[in-house]
Short mmCIF file of C-alpha atoms and ligand atoms in Angstrom, two decimals:
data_model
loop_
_atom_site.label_atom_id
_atom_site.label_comp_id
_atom_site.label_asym_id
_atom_site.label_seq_id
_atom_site.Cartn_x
_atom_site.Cartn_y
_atom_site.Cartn_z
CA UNK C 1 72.33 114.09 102.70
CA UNK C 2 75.46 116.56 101.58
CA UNK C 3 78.60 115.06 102.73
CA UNK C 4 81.80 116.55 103.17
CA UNK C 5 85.93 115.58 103.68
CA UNK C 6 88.82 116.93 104.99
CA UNK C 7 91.61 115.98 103.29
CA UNK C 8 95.26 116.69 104.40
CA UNK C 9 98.31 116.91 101.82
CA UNK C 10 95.70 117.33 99.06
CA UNK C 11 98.40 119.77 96.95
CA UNK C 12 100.36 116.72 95.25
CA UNK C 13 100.33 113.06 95.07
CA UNK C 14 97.75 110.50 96.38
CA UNK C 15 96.07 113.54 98.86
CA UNK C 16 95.35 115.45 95.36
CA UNK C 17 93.89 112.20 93.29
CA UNK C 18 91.58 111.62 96.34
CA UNK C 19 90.38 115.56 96.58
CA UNK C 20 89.50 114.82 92.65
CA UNK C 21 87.74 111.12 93.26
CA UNK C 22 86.09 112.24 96.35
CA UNK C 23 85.08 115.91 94.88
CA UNK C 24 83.64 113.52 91.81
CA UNK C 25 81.25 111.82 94.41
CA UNK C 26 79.39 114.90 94.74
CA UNK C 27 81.10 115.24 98.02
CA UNK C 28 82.24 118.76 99.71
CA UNK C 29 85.88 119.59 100.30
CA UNK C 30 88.24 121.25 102.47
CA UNK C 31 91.38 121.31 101.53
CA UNK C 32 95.27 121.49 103.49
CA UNK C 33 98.99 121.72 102.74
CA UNK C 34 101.11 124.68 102.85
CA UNK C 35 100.97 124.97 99.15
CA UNK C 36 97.94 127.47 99.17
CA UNK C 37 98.00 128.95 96.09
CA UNK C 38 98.25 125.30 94.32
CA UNK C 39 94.88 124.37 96.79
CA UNK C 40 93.05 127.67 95.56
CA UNK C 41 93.63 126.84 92.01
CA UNK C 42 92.69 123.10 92.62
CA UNK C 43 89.68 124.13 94.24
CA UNK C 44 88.30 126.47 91.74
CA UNK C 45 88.57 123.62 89.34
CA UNK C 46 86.79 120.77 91.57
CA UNK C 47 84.18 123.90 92.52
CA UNK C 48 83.15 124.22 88.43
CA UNK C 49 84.04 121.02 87.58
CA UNK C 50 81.38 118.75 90.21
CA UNK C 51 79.41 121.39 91.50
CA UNK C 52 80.43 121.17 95.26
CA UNK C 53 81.67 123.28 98.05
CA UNK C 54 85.51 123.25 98.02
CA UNK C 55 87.58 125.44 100.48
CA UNK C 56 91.01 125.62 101.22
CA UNK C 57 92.48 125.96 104.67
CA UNK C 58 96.60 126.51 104.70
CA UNK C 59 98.40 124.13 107.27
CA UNK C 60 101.49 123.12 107.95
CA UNK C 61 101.90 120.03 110.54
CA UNK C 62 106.04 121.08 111.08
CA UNK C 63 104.80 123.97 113.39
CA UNK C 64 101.41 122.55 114.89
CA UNK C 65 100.74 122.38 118.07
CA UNK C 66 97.79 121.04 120.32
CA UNK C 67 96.44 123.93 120.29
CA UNK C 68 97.01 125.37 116.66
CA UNK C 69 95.89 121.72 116.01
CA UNK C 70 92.73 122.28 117.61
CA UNK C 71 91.75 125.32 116.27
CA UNK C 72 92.22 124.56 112.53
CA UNK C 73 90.13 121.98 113.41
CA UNK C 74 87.67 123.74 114.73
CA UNK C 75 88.05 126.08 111.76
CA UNK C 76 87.67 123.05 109.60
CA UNK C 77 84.33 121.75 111.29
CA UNK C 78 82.80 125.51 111.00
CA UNK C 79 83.05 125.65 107.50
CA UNK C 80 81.25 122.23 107.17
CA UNK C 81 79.45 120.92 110.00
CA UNK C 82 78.76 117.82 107.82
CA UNK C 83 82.18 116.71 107.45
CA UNK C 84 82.53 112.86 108.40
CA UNK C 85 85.43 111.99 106.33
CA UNK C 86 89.01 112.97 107.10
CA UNK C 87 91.89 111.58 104.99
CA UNK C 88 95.90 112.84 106.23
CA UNK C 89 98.06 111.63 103.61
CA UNK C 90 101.00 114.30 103.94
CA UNK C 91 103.99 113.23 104.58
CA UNK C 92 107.59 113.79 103.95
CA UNK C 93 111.16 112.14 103.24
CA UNK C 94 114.48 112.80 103.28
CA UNK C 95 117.63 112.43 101.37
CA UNK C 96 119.90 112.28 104.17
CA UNK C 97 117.36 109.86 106.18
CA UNK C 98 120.35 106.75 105.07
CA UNK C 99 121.98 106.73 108.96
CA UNK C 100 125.47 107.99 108.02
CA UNK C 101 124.56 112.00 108.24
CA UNK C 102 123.99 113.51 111.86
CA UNK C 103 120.31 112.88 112.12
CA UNK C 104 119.33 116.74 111.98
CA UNK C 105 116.02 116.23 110.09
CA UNK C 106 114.86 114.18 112.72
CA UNK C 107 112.39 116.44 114.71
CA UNK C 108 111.24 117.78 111.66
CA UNK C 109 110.37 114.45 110.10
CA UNK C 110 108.68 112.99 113.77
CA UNK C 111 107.19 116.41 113.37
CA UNK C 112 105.53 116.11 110.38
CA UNK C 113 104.81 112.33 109.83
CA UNK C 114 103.78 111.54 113.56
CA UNK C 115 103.31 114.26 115.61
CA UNK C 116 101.57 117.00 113.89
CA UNK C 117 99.22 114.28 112.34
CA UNK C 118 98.64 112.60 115.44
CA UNK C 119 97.63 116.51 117.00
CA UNK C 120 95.37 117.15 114.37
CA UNK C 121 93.86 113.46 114.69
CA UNK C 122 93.04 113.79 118.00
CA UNK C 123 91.43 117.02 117.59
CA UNK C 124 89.11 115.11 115.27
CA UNK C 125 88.08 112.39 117.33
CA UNK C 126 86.31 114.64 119.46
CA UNK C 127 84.29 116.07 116.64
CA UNK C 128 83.67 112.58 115.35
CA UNK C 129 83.53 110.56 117.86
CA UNK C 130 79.49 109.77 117.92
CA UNK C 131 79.45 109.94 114.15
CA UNK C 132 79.60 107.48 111.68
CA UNK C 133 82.69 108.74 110.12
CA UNK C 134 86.58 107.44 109.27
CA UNK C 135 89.48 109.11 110.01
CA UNK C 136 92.00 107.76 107.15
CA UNK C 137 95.91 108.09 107.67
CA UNK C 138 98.37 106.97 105.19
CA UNK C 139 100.95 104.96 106.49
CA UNK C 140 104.20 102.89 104.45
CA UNK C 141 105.56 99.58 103.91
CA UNK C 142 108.86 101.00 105.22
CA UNK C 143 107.35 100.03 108.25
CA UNK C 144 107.17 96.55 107.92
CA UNK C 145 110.79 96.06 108.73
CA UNK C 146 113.39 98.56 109.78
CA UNK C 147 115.78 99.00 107.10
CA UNK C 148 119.48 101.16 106.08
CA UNK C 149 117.01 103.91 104.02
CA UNK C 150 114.44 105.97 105.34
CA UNK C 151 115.47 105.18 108.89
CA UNK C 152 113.66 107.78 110.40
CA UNK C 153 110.96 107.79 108.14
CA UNK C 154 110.34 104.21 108.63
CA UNK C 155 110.22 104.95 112.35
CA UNK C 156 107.56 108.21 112.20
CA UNK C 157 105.64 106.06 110.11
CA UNK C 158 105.39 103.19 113.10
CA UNK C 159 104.96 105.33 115.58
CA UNK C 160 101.62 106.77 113.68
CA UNK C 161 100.55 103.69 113.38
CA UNK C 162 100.81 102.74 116.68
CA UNK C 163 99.40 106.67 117.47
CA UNK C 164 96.29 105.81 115.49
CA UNK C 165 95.72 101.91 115.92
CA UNK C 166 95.65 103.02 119.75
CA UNK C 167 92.95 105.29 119.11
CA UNK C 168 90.96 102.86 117.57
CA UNK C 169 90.86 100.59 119.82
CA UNK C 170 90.10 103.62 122.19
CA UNK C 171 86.77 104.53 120.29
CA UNK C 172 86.36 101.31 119.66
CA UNK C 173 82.57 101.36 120.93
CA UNK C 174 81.60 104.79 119.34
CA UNK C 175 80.66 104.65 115.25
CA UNK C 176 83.83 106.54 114.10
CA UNK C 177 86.73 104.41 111.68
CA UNK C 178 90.33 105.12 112.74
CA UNK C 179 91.89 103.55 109.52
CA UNK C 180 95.62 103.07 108.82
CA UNK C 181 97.00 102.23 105.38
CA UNK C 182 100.30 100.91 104.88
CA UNK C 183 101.07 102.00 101.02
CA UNK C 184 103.15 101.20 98.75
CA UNK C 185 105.06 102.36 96.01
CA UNK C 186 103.17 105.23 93.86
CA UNK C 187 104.42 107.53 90.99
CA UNK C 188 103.92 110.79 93.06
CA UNK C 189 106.92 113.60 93.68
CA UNK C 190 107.93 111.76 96.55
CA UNK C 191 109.05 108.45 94.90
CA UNK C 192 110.15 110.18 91.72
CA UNK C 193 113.95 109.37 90.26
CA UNK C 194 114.10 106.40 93.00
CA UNK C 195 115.15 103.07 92.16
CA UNK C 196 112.61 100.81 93.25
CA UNK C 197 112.32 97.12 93.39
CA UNK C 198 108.75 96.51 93.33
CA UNK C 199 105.84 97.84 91.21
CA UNK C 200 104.56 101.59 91.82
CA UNK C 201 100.79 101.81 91.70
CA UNK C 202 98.93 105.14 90.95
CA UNK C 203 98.09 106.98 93.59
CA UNK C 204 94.05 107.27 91.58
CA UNK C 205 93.79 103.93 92.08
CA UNK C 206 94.92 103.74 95.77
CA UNK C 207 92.30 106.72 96.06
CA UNK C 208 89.70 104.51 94.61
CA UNK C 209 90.62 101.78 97.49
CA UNK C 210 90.40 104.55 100.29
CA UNK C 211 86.80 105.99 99.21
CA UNK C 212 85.42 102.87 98.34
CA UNK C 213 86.63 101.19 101.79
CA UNK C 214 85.73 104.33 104.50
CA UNK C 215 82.54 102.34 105.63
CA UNK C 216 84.70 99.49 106.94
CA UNK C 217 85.82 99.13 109.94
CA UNK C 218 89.78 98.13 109.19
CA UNK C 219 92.53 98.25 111.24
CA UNK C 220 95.73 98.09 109.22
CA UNK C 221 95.36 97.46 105.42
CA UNK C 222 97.83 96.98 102.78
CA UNK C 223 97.31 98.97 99.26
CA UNK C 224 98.11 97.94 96.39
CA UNK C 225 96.76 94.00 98.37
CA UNK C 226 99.60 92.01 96.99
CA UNK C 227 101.83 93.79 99.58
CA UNK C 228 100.31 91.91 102.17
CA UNK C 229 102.03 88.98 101.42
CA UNK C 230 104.94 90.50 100.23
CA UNK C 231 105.46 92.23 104.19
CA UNK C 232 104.95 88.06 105.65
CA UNK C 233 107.89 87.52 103.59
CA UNK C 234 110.02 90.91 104.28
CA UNK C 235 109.01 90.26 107.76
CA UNK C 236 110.36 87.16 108.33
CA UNK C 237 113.11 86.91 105.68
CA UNK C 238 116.14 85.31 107.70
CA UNK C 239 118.57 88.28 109.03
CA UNK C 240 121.44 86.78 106.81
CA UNK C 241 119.25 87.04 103.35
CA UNK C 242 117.31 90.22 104.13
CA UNK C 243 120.34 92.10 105.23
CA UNK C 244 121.90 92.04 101.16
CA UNK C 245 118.39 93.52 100.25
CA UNK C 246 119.08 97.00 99.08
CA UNK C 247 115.77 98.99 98.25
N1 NAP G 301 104.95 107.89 96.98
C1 NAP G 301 105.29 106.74 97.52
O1 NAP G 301 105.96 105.89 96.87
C2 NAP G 301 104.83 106.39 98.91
C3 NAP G 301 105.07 105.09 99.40
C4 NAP G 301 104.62 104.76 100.67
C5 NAP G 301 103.94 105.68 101.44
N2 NAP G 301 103.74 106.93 100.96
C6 NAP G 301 103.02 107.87 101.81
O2 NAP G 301 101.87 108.30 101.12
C7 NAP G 301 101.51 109.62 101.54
C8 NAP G 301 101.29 110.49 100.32
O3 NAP G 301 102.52 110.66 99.68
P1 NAP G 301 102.63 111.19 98.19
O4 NAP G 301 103.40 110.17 97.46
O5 NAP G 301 101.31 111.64 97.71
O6 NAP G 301 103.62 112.43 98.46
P2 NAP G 301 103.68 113.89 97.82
O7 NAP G 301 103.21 113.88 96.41
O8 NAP G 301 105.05 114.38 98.11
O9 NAP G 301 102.63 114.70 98.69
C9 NAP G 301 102.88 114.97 100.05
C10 NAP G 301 101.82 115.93 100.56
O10 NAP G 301 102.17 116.23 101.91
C11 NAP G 301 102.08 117.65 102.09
N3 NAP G 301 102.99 118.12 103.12
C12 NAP G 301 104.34 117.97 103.17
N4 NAP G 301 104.84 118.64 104.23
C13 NAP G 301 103.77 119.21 104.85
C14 NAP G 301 103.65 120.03 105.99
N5 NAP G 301 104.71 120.44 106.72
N6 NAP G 301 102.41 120.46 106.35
C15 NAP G 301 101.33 120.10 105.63
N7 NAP G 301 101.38 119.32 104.54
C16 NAP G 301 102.60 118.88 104.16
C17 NAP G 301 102.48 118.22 100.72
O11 NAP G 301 101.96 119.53 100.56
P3 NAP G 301 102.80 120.89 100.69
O12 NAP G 301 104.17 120.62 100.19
O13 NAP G 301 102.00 121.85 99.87
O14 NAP G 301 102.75 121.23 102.14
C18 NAP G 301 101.78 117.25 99.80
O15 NAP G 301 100.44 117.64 99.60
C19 NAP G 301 102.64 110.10 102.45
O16 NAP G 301 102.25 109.97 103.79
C20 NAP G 301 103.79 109.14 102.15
O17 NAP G 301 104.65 108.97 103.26
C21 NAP G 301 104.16 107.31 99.72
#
């Protein structure tokens, strides 16, 4: 049977490699971001390219509401009724997010990472929730341990987590996947010119992980893997070593 995905943030980074990988399956698309113009052109070249249905539907999670949620949404699950796969990987940073600036960007940054997410994810569970679907959100290791940079990013990504993870166990009886993946590093526009101090993965091969994984039912999964152990040790690093980290 036709299958078909929603995928959020799908104009740049890791939400545009997984529009391409999942397009590639033979599987339909619908598109988001405020970018549309970037979308329409993306879609015209998944649409000749694999042979599928690929639409575009402009969103932008810093003015959503429950009920703007709801009806893109809605709009979402008229264009294809089949949909059973949703992936939200937009999210945003900011420069001044380092805890010495007045912390202006904060609503828009709960805004965007938490709460418009966690609007349209909810509006989703009640289309899904007797299918056997996954709902994928994109998460970060900067919330393994608060830290002096990305304070507030570190914090919108937590409280998604926690946003999501609660949902799970919520529908924990029905046949829909809440998934949460904590990523790391990957050579997309939002890491680019930043010092980092681990490796930066691609974001086609954390696609690969995503698609290849929606059947399972995970909670919270590390990608690239070898983060896993590398959050034990972040985690529990003694206050007195972690606190001359700077990364
Ligand atoms: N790159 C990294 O090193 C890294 C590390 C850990 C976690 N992550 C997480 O991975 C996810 C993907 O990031 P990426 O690296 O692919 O970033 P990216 O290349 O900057 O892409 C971000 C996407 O989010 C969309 N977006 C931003 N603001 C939006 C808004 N108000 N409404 C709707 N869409 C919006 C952007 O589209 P428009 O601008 O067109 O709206 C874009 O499609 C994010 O959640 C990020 O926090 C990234």
């Amino acid at each position: 049977m036709k299958q078909a995905a929603i995928i959020i943030g799908a104009s740049s980074g890791l939400g545009r490699a997984l529009a391409e990988a999942i397009a590639h399956t033979g599987t339909d698309v619908i598109m988001s971001a405020r970018a549309e113009q970037e979308l329409q052109i993306l879609a015209t070249h998944l649409r000749i390219r694999y042979q599928i249905q690929a639409e575009v539907i402009p969103l932008d999670l810093a003015t959503l509401t429950t009920a703007t949620a709801k009806n893109y949404v809605d709009q979402c699950f008229q264009k294809m009724p089949h949909c059973s796969q949703v992936y939200i990987t937009a999210g945003i940073i900011d420069e001044l997010d380092k805890g010495t600036e007045a912390v202006d960007y904060l609503p828009k940054l709960m805004q965007v990472n938490c709460m418009g997410i966690s609007y349209v994810m909810n509006a989703c569970c009640q289309w899904l929730q007797n299918r056997s679907a996954n709902i994928t959100l994109i998460s970060s290791i900067a919330a393994i341990r608060p830290r002096g940079s990305n304070i507030a990013y570190s914090a919108s990504k937590i409280a998604l987590e926690y946003m999501a993870l609660g949902l799970r166990h919520h529908f924990a009886q029905s046949p829909l996947r809440i998934q949460v993946y904590r990523a790391g590093y990957m050579e997309t526009a939002l890491s680019r010119g930043k010092k980092l101090l681990f490796p930066v993965a691609k974001p086609e091969r954390v696609a690969h992980v995503l698609i290849k994984n929606r059947h399972k039912d995970t909670g919270l999964v590390y990608v690239p893997v070898f983060w896993l152990p590398l959050s034990w040790v972040l985690q529990y690093l003694p206050w007195f070593i972690f606190k001359k980290l700077k990364f």
